[in-house]
PDB file of C-alpha atoms in Angstrom:
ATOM      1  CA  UNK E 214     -35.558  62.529  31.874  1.00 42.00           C
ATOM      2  CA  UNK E 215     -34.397  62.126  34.911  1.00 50.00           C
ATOM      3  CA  UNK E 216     -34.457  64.976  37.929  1.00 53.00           C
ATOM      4  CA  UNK E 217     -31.790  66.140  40.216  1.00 61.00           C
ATOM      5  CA  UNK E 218     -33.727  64.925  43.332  1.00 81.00           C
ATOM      6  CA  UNK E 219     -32.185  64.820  46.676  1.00 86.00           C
ATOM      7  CA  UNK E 220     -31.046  60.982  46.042  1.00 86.00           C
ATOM      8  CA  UNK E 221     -29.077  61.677  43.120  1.00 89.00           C
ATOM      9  CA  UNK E 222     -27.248  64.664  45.133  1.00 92.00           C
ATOM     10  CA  UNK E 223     -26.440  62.284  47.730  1.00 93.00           C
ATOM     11  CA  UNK E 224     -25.284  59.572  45.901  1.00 96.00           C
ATOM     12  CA  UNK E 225     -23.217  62.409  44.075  1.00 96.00           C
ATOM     13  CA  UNK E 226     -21.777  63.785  47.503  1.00 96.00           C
ATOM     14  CA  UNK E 227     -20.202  59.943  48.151  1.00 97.00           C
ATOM     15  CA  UNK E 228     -18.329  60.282  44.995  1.00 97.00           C
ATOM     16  CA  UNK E 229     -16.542  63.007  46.142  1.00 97.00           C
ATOM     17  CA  UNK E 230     -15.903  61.719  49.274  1.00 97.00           C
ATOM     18  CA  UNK E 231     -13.835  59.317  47.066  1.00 97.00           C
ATOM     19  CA  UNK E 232     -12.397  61.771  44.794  1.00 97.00           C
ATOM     20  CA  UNK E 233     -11.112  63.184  47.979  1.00 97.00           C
ATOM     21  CA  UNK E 234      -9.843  59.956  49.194  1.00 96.00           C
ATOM     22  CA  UNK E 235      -7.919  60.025  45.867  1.00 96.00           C
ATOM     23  CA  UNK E 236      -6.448  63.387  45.943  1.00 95.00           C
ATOM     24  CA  UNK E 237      -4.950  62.404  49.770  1.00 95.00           C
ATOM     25  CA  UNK E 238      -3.261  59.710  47.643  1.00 94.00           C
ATOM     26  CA  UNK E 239      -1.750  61.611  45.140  1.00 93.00           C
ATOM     27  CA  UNK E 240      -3.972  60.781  42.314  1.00 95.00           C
ATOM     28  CA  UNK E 241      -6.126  62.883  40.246  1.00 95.00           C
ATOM     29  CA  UNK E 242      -9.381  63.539  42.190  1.00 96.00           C
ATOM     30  CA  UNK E 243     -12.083  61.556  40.578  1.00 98.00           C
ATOM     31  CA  UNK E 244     -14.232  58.934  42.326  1.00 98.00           C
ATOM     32  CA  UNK E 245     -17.475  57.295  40.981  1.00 98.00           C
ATOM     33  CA  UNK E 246     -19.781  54.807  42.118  1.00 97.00           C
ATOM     34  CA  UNK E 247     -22.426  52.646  40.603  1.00 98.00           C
ATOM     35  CA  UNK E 248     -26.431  52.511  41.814  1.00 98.00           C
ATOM     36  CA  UNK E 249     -28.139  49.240  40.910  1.00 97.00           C
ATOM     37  CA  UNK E 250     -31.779  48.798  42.124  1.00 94.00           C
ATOM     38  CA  UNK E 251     -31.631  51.469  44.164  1.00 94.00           C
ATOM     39  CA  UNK E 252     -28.454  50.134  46.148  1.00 96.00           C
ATOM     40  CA  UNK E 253     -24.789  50.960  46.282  1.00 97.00           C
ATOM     41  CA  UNK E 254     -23.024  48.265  44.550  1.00 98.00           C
ATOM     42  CA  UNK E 255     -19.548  49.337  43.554  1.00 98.00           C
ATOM     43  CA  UNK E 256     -17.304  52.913  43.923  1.00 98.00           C
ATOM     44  CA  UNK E 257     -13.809  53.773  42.314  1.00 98.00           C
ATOM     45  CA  UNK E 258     -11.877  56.145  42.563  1.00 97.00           C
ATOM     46  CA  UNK E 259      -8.687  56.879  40.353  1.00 97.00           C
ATOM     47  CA  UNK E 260      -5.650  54.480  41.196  1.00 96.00           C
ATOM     48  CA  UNK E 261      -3.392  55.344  37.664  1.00 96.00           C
ATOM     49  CA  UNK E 262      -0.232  56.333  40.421  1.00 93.00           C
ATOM     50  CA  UNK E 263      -0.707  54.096  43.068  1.00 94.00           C
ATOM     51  CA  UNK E 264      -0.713  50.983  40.475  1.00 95.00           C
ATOM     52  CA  UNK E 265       1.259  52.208  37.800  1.00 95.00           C
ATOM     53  CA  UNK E 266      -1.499  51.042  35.470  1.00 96.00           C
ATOM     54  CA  UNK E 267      -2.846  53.754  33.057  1.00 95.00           C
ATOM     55  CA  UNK E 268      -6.099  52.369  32.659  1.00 96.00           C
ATOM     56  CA  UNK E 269      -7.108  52.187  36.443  1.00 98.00           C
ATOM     57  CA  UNK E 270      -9.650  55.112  36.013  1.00 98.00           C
ATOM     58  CA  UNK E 271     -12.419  55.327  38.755  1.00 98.00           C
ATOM     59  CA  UNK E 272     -14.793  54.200  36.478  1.00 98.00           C
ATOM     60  CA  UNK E 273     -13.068  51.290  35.350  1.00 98.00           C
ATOM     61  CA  UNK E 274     -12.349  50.150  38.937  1.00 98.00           C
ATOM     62  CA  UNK E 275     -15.565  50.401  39.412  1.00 98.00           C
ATOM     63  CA  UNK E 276     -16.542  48.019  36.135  1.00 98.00           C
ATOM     64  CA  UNK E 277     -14.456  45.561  37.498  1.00 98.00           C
ATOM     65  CA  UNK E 278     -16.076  46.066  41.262  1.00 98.00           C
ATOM     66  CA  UNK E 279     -19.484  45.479  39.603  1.00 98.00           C
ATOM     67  CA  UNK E 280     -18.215  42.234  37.825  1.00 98.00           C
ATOM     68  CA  UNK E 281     -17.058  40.617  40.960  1.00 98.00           C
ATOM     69  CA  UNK E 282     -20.585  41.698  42.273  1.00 98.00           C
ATOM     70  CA  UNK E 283     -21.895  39.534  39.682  1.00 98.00           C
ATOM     71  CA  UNK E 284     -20.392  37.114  40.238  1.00 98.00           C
ATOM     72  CA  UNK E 285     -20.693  36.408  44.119  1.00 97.00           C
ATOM     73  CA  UNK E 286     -24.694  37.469  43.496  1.00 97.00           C
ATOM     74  CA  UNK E 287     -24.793  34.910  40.489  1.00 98.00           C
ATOM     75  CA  UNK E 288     -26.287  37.936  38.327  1.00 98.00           C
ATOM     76  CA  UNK E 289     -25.858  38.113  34.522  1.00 98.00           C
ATOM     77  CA  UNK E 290     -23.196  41.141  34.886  1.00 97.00           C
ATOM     78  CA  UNK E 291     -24.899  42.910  31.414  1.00 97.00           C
ATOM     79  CA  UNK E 292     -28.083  42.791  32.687  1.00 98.00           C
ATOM     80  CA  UNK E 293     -26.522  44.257  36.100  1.00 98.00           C
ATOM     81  CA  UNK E 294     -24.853  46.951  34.030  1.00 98.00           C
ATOM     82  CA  UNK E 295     -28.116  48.198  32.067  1.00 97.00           C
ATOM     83  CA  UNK E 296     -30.087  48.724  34.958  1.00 97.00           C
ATOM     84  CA  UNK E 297     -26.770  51.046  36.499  1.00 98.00           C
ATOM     85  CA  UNK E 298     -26.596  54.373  37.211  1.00 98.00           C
ATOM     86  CA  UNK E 299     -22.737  55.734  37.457  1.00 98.00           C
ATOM     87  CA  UNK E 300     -22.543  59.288  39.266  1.00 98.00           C
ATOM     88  CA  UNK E 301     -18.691  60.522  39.113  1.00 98.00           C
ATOM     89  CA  UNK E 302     -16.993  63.726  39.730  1.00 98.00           C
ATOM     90  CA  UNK E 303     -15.972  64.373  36.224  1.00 98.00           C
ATOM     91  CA  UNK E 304     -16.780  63.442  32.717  1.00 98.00           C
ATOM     92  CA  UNK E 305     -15.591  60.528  31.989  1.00 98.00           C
ATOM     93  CA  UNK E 306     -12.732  59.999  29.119  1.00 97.00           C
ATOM     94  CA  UNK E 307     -12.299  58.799  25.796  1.00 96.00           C
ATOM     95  CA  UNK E 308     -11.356  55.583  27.490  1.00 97.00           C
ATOM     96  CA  UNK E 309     -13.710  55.471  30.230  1.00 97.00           C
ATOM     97  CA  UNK E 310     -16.798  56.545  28.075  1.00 97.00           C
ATOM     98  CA  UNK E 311     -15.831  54.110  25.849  1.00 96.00           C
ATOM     99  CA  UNK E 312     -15.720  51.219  28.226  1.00 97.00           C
ATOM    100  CA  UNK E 313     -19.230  52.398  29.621  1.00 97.00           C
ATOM    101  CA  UNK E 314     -20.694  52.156  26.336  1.00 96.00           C
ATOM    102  CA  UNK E 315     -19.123  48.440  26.074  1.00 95.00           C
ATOM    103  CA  UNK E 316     -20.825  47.211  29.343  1.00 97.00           C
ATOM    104  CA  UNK E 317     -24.163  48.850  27.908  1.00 96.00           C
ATOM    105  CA  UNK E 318     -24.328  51.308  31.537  1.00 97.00           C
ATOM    106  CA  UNK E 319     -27.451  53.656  29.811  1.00 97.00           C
ATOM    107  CA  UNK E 320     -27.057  56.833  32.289  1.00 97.00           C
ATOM    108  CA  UNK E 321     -24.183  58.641  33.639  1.00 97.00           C
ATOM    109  CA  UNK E 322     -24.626  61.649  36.014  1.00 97.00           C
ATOM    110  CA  UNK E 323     -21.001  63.760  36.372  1.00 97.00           C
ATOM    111  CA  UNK E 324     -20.072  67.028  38.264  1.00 96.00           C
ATOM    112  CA  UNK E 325     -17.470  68.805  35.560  1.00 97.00           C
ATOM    113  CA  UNK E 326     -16.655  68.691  31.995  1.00 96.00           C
ATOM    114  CA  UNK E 327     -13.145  67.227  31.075  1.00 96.00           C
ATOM    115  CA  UNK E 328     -11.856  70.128  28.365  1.00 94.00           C
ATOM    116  CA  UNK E 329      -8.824  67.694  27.954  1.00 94.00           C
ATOM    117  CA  UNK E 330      -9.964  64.028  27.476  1.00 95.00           C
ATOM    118  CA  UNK E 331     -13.845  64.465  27.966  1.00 96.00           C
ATOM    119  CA  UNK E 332     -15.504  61.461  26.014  1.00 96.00           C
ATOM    120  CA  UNK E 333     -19.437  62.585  26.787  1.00 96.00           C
ATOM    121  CA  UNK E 334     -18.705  65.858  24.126  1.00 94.00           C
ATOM    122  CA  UNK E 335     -16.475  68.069  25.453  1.00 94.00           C
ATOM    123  CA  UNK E 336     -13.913  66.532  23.578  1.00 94.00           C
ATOM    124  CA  UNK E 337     -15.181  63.782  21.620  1.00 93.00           C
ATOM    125  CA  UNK E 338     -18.953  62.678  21.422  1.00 93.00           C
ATOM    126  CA  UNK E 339     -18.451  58.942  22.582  1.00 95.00           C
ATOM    127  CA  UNK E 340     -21.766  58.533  24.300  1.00 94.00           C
ATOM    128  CA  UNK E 341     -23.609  59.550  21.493  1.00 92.00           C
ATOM    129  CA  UNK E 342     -25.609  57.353  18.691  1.00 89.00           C
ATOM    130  CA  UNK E 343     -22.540  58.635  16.562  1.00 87.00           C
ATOM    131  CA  UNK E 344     -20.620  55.467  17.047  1.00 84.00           C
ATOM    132  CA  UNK E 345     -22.908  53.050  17.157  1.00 86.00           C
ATOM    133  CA  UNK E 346     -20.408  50.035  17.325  1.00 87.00           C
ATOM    134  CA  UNK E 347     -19.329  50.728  20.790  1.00 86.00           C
ATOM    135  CA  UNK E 348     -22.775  50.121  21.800  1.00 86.00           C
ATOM    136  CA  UNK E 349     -26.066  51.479  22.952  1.00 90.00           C
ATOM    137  CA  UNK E 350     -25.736  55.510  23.940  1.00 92.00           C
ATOM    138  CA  UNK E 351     -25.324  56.638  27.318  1.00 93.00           C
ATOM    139  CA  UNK E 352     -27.397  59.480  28.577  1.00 96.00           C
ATOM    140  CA  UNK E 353     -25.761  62.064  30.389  1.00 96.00           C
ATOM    141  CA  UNK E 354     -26.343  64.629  32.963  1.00 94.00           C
ATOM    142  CA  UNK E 355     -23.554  67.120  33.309  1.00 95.00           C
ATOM    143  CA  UNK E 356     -22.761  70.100  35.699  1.00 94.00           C
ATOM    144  CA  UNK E 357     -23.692  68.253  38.915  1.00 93.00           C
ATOM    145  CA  UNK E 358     -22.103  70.105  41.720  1.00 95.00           C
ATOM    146  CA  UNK E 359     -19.486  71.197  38.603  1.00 95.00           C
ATOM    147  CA  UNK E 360     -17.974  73.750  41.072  1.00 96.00           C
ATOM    148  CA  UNK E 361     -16.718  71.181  43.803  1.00 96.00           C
ATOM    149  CA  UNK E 362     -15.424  69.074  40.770  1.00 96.00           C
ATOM    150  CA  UNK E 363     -13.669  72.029  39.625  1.00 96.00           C
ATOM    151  CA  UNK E 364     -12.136  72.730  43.134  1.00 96.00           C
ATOM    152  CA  UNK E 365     -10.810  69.365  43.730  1.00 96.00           C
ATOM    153  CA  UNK E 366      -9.096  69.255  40.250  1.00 95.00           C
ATOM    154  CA  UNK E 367      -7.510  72.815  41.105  1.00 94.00           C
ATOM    155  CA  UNK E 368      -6.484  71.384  44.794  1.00 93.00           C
ATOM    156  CA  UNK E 369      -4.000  68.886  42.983  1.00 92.00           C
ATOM    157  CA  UNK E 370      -3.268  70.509  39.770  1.00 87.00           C
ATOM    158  CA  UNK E 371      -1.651  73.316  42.548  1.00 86.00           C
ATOM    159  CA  UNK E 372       0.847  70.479  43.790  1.00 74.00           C
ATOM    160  CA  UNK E 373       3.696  68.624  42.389  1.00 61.00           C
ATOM    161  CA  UNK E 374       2.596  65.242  40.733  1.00 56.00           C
ATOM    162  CA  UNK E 375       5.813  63.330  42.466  1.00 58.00           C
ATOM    163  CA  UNK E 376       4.658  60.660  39.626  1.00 58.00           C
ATOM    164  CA  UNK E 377       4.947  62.593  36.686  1.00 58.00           C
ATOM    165  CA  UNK E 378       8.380  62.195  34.915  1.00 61.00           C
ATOM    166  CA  UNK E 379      11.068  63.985  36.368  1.00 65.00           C
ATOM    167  CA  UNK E 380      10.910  66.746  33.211  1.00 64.00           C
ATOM    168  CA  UNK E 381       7.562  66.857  33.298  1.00 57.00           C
ATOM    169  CA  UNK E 382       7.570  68.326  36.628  1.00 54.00           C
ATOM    170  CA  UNK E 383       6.241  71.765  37.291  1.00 57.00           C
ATOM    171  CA  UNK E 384       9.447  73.839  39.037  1.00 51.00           C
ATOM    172  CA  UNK E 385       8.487  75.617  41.723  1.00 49.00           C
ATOM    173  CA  UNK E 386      10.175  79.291  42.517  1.00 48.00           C
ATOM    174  CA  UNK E 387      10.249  79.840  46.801  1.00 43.00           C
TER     175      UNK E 387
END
């Protein structure tokens, strides 16, 4: 099991720095980054407006930040990825879980549960032995700093998503 040292709380406040580099953007505030041997090696943060690209989750920027890694280090990316530890703002997704599982990353340490898309059980179980075809399990750690998860999600969810489609946006009474 692994304890909520001082490290881990660090390496959890620089993933909000990047969830609030997202929310300046106009994108939901989730950022993430990726700890391999004890170092830094890749961050995301969500970029589904700015590219136009539904799958451009902070975690799977960060995937694809820890493949080019790799590949300038000539490392064996799957052996990178099983010695990972992801720390992100909120549960990751269906999609994001999934994808997680895929690269074989075994631990995943997150600030607030995702009632809508959650993939690590608050929606569906997707880290757990339960689908064993998507790969080995993840362990998680939830409710890391949940409250400053929760605050950031509030802070855009309070605005006007200038993305969403123009009927889908929320109409605001002066």
């Amino acid at each position: 099991m692994v304890t909520m040292d001082m490290e881990h709380i660090a390496w959890m406040e620089k993933t909000f720095d990047l969830a609030e580099e997202a929310l300046k953007s106009g994108e939901v505030p989730v950022g993430c980054l990726l700890v391999y041997d004890g170092k830094e090696i890749a961050v995301g943060r969500n970029e589904v407006n700015e590219t136009k690209n539904a799958t451009r989750h902070a975690e799977i920027v960060a995937i694809d930040k820890v493949l080019k890694f790799s590949e300038e280090n000539d490392l064996d990316s799957k052996a990178v990825f099983r010695e990972c530890i992801l720390y992100v703002t909120v549960e990751p997704c269906i999609m994001c879980a999934g994808a997680l599982r895929q690269v074989e990353i075994p631990l995943v340490i997150y600030g607030c549960a995702n009632d809508r898309f959650g993939g690590c059980g608050s929606i569906l179980p997707v880290h757990s032995a339960e689908l064993p075809s998507l790969g080995p399990s993840l362990q998680c750690i939830s409710n890391v700093m949940a409250e400053r998860a929760i605050q950031l999600l509030k802070d855009f969810y309070k605005g006007q998503n200038l993305n969403a489609p123009e009927n889908k946006r929320k109409v605001k009474n002066c």
